[in-house]
mmCIF file of C-alpha atoms in Angstrom:
data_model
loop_
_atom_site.group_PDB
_atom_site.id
_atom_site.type_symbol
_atom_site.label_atom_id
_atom_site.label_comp_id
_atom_site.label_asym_id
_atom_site.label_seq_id
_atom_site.Cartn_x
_atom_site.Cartn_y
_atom_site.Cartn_z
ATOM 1 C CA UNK Y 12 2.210 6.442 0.923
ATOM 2 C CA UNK Y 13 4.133 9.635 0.187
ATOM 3 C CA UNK Y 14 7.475 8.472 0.139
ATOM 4 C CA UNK Y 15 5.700 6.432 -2.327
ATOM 5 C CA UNK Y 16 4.664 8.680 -4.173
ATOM 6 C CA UNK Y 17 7.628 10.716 -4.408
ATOM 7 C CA UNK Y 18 10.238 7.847 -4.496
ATOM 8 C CA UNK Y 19 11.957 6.650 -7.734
ATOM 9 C CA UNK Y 20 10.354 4.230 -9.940
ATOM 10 C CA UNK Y 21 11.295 1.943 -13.441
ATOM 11 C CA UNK Y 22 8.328 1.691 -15.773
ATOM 12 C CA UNK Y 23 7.593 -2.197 -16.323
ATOM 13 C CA UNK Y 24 4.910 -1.691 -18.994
ATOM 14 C CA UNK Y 25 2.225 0.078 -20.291
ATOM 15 C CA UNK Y 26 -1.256 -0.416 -21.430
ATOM 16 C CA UNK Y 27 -4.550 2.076 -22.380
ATOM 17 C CA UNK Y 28 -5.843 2.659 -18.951
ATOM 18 C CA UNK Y 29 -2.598 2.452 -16.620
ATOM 19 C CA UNK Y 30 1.015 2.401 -16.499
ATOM 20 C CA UNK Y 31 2.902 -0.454 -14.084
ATOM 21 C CA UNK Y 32 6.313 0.852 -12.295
ATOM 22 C CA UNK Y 33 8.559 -1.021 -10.063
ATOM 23 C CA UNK Y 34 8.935 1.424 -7.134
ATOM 24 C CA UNK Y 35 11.297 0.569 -3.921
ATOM 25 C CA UNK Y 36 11.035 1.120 -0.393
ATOM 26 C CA UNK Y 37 13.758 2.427 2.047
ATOM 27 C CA UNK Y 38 13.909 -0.807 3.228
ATOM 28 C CA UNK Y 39 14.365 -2.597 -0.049
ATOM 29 C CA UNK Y 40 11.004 -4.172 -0.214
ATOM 30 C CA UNK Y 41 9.943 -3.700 -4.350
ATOM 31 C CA UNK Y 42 6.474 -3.209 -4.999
ATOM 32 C CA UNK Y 43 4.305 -3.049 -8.277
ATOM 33 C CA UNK Y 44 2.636 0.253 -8.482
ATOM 34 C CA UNK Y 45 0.049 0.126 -11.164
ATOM 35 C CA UNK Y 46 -1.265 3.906 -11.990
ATOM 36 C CA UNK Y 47 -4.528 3.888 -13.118
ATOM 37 C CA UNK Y 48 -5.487 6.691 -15.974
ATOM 38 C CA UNK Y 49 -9.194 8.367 -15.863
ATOM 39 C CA UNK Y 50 -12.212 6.303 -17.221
ATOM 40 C CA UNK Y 51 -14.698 7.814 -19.310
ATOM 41 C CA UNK Y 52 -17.480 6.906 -16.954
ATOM 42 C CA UNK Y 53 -19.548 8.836 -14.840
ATOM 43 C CA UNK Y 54 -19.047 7.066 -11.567
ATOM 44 C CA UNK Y 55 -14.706 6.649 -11.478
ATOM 45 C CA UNK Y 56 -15.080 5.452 -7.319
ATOM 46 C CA UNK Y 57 -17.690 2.191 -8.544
ATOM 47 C CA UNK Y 58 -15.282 1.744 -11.182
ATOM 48 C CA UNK Y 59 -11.652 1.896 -9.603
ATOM 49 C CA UNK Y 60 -13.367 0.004 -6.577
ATOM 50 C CA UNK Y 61 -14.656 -2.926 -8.984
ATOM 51 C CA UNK Y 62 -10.856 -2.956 -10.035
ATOM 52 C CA UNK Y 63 -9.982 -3.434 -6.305
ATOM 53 C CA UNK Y 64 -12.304 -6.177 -5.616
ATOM 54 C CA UNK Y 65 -11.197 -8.093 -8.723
ATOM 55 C CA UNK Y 66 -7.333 -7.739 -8.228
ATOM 56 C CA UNK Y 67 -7.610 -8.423 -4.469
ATOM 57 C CA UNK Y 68 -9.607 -11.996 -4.761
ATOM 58 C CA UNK Y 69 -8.185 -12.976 -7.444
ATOM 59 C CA UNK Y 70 -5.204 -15.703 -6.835
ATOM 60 C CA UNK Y 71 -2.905 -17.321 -10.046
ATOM 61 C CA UNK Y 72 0.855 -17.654 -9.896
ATOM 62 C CA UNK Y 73 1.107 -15.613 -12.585
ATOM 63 C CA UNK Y 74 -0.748 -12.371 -11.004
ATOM 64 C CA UNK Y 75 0.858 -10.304 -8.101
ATOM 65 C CA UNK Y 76 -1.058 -10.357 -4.676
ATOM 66 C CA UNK Y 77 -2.692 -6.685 -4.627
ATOM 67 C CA UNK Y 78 -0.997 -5.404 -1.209
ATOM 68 C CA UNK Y 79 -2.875 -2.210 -1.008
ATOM 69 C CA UNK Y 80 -4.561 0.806 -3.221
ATOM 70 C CA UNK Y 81 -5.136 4.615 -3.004
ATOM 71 C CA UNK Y 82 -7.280 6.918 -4.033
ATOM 72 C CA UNK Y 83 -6.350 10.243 -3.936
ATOM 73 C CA UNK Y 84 -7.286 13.168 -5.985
ATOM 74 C CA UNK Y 85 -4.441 13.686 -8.240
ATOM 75 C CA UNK Y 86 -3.716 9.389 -8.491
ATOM 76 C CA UNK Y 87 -5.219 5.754 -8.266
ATOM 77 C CA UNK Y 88 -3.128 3.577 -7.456
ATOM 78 C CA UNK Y 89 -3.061 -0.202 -7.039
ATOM 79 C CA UNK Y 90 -0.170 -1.638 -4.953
ATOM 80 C CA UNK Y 91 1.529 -4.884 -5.482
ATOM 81 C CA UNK Y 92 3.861 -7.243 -4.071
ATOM 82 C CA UNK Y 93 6.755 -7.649 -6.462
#
């Protein structure tokens, strides 16, 4: 996760609550990292763990398969394949 978080990344778009970045591994693998910004709310964990459980069941071609997420202090993140 902190090469991750420290590696290069190209923005792929942007919308009010998060920011999407194509990040790559060492090994070449690309991944979707989709930064999530702060909610208003008073309970961020129920929220950013409703996101999880919505992106991780959910299956269209269109939508990449959520390959992990972190929660840190600083960042919440939602992992993709690319």
């Amino acid at each position: 996760m902190e090469t991750l978080l420290k590696g290069s990344a190209y923005i792929l778009g942007a919308t009010g609550s998060s920011i999407v970045y194509k990040a790559m591994l060492a090994d070449g693998t690309a991944l979707a990292v989709r930064r999530i910004g702060e909610s208003g709310g008073a309970d961020k964990l129920k929220d950013f763990e409703a996101q999880v459980r919505a992106v991780a069941w959910f299956r269209h071609p269109n939508i990449l398969q959520l390959r992990s997420f972190y929660w840190g202090a600083d960042e919440k993140l939602l992992i993709h394949d690319y």
